[in-house]
Short mmCIF file of C-alpha atoms and ligand atoms in Angstrom, two decimals:
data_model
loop_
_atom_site.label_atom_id
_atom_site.label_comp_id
_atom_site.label_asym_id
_atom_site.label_seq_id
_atom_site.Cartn_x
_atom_site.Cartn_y
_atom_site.Cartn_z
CA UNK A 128 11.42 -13.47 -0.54
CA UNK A 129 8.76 -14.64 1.54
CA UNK A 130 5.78 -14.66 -0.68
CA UNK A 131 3.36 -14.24 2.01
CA UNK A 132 1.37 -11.42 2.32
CA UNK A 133 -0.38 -8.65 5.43
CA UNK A 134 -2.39 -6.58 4.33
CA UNK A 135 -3.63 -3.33 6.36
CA UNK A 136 -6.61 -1.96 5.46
CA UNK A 137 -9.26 0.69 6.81
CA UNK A 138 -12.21 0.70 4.63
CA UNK A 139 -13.28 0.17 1.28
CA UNK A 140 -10.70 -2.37 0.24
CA UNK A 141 -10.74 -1.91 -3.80
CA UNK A 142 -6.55 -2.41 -3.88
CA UNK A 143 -6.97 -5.76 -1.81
CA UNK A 144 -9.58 -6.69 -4.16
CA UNK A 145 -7.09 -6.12 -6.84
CA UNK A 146 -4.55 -7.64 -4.88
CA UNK A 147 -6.64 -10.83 -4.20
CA UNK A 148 -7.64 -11.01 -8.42
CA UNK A 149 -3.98 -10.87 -9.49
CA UNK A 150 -3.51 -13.88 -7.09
CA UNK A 151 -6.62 -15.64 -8.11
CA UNK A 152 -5.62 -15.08 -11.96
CA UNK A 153 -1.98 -15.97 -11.68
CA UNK A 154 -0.39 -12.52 -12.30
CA UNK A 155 0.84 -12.34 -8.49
CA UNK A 156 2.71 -15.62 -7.04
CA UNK A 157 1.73 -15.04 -3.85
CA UNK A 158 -0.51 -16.28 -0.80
CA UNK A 159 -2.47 -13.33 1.44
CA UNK A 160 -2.05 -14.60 4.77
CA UNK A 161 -4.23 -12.14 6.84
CA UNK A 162 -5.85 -8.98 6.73
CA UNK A 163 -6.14 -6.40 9.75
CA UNK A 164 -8.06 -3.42 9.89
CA UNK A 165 -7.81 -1.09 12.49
CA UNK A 166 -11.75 -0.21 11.79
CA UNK A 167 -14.16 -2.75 12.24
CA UNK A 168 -16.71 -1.48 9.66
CA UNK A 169 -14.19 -1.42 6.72
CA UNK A 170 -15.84 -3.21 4.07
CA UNK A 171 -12.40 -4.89 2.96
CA UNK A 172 -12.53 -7.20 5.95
CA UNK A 173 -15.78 -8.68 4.27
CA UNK A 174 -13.79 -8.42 0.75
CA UNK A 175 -11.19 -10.64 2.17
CA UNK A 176 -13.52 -13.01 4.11
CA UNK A 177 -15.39 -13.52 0.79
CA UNK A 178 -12.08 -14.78 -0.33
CA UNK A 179 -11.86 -16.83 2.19
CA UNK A 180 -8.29 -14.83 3.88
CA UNK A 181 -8.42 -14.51 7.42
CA UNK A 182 -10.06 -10.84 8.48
CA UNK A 183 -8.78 -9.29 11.96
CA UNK A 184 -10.26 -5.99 13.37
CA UNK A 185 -7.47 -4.72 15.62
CA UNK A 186 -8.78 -1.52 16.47
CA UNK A 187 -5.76 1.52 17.12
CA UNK A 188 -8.40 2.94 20.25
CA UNK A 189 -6.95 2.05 23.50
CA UNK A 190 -3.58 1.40 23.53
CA UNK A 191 -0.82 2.86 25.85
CA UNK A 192 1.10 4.18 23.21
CA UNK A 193 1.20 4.52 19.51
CA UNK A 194 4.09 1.88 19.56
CA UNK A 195 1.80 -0.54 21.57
CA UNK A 196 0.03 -0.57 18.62
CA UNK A 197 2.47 -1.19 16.00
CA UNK A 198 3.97 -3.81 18.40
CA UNK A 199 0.44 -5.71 18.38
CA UNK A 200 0.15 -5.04 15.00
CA UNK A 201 3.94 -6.79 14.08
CA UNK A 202 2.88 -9.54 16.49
CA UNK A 203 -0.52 -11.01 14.57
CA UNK A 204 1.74 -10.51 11.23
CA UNK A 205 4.76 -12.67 12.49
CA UNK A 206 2.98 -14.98 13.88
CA UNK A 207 1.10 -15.59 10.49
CA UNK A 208 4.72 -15.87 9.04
CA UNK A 209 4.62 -12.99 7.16
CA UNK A 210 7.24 -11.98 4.72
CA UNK A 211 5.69 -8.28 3.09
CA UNK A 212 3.20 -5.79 4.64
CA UNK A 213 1.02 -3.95 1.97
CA UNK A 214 -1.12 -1.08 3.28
CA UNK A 215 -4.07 -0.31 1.01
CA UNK A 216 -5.99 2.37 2.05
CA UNK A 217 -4.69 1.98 6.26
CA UNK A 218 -5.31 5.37 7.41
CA UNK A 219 -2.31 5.63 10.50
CA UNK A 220 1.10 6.52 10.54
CA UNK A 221 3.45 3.28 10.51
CA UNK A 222 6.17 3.79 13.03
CA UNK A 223 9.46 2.00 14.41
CA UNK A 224 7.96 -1.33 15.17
CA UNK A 225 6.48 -2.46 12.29
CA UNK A 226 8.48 -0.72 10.29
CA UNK A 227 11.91 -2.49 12.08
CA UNK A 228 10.16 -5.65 12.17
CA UNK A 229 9.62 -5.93 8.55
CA UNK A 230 12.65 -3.95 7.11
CA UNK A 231 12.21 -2.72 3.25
CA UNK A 232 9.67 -5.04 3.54
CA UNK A 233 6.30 -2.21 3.94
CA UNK A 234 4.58 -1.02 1.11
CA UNK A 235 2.24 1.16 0.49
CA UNK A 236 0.15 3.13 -2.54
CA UNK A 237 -0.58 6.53 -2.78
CA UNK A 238 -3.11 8.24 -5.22
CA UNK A 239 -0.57 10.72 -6.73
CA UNK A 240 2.62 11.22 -8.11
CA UNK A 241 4.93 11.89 -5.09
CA UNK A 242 6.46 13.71 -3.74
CA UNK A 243 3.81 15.91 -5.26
CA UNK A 244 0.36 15.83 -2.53
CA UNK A 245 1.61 13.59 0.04
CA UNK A 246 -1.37 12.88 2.94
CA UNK A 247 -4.74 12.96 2.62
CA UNK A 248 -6.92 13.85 -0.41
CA UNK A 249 -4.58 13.92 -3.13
CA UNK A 250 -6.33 13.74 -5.69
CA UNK A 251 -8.10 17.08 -4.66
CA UNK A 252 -4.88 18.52 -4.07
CA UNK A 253 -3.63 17.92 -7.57
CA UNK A 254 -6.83 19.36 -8.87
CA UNK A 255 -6.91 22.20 -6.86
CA UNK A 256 -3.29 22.89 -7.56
CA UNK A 257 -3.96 22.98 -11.32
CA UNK A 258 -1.49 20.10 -12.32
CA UNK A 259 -2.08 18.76 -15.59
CA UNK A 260 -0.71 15.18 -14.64
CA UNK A 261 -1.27 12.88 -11.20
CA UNK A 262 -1.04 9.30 -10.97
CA UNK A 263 0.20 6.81 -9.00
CA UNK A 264 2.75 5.75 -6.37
CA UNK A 265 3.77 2.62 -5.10
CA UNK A 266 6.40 3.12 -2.45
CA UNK A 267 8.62 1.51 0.43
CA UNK A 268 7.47 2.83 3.50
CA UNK A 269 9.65 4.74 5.97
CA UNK A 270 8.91 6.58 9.32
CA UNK A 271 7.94 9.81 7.13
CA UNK A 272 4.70 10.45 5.49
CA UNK A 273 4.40 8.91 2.07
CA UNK A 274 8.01 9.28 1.92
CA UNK A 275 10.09 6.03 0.80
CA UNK A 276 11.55 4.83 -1.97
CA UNK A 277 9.30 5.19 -4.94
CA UNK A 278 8.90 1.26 -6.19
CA UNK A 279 6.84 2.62 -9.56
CA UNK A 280 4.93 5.11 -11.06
CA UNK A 281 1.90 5.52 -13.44
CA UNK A 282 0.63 8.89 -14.81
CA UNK A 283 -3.27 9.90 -15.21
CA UNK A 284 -3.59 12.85 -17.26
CA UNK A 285 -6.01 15.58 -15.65
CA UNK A 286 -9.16 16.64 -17.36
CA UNK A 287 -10.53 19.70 -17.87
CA UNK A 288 -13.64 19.02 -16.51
CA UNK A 289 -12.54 16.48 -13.95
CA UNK A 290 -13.65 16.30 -10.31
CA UNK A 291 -11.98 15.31 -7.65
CA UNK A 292 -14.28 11.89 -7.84
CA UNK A 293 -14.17 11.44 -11.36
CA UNK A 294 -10.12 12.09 -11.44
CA UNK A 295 -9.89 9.73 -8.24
CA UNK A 296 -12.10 6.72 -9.89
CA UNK A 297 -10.03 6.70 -13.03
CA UNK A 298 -6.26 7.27 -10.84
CA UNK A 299 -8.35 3.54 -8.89
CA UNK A 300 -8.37 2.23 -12.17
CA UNK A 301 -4.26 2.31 -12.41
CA UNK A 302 -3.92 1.71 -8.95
CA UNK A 303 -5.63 -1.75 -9.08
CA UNK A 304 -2.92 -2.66 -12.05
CA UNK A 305 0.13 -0.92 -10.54
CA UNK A 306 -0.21 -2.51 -6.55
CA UNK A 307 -0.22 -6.44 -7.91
CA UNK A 308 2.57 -4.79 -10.45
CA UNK A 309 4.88 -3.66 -7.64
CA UNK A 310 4.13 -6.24 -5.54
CA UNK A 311 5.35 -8.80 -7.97
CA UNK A 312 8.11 -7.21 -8.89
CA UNK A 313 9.73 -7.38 -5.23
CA UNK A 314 8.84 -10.50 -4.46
CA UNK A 315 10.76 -11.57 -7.23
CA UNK A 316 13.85 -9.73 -5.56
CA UNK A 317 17.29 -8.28 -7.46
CA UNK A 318 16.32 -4.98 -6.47
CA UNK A 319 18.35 -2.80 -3.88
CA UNK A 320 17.29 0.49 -2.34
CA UNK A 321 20.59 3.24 -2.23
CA UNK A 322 19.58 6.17 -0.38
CA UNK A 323 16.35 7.29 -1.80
CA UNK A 324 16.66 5.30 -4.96
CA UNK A 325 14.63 1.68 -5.59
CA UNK A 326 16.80 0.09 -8.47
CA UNK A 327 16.56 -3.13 -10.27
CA UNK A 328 19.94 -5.43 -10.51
CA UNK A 329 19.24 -6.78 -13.35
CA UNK A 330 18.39 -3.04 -14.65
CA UNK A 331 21.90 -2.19 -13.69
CA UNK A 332 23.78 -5.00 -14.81
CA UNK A 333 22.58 -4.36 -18.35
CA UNK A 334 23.17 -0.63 -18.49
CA UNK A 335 26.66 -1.09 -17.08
C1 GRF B 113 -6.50 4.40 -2.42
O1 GRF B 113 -6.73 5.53 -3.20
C2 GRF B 113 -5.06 4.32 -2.01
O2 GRF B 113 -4.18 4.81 -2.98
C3 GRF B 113 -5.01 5.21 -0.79
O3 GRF B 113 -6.23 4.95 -0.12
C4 GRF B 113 -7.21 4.51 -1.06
C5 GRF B 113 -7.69 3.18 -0.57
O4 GRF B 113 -8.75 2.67 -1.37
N1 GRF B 113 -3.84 4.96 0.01
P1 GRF B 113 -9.18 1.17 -1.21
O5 GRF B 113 -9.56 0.98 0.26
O6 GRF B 113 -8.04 0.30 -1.61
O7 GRF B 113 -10.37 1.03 -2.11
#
């Protein structure tokens, strides 16, 4: 697989920091070959400019259509030669044109274990909902909402006395190892995705 990166960002950037350490200590073979938020305040742009990656603001005001969007949005990523799109922390709705311009090929984190709390505020859902476990998700994206393939999964206990801050900063903590964890793992390929289901070749080959 192509082993260069896009990531999508739209603010504080902590998973493309995470992403950018892995790379910088050798526990992700990869190169990050632009990142685009659609806010021009996120303080990831600066995160990746520090690094020394290419920063784009491509704001989602203003376009004819959602799809314009997305189309300008597949354009600056081909163009870089990109070969996997990571979302950390992009706050829109991927639809049909990036998504068919970079087939099983989208990835994205999520601060809980889905399908439990898809959307926004997880973590305050899971505390709210009085689950005694949330995590982590790292997915393949598809046209529904936190909804693909599920890549891999880490579990956070919840506390007793957590908040929905202190159970979010310590679900960050896993989410900084699992995204370079994930990522590596498909760009080393011999996976396949049947239906719903993310499975390893290799995996299979030795179970069989
Ligand atoms: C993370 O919790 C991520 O799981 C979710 O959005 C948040 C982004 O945080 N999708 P950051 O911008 O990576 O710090």
């Amino acid at each position: 697989m192509n082993r260069r990166l896009g990531v999508l960002i739209s603010g504080r950037g902590s998973n493309l920091q995470a992403l950018i350490d892995a790379i910088r200590e050798g526990r992700l073979d990869a190169t990050i070959a632009v990142v685009i938020s659609n806010r021009e305040d996120a303080e990831g742009l600066e995160k990746a400019r520090s690094a020394g990656i290419e920063a784009l603001a491509l704001s989602h005001r203003g376009w004819p259509s959602r799809d314009d969007y997305d189309r300008a949005i597949a354009r600056e990523l081909r163009s870089r030669d990109v070969g996997l799109v990571c979302l950390a922390g992009f706050m829109r709705l991927v639809g049909a044109p990036l998504l068919d311009a970079f087939p099983n090929a989208v990835v994205n984190i999520h601060p809980s274990l889905l399908p439990a709390f898809p959307g926004v505020e997880a973590q305050r859902q899971a505390l709210d909902y009085g689950a005694k476990v949330s995590g982590v998700t790292v997915h393949l994206v598809t046209p529904e909402l936190d909804g693909g393939p599920i890549i891999l999964q880490r579990v956070v206990p919840v506390l007793s006395d957590d908040t929905a801050e202190s159970l979010a900063s310590r679900i960050l903590v896993e989410e900084h190892h699992a995204y370079p964890e994930a990522v590596a793992l498909l760009l080393e390929g011999g996976w396949r995705v049947e239906g719903r289901r993310f499975t390893l070749k290799s995996a299979n080959a030795a179970s069989a």
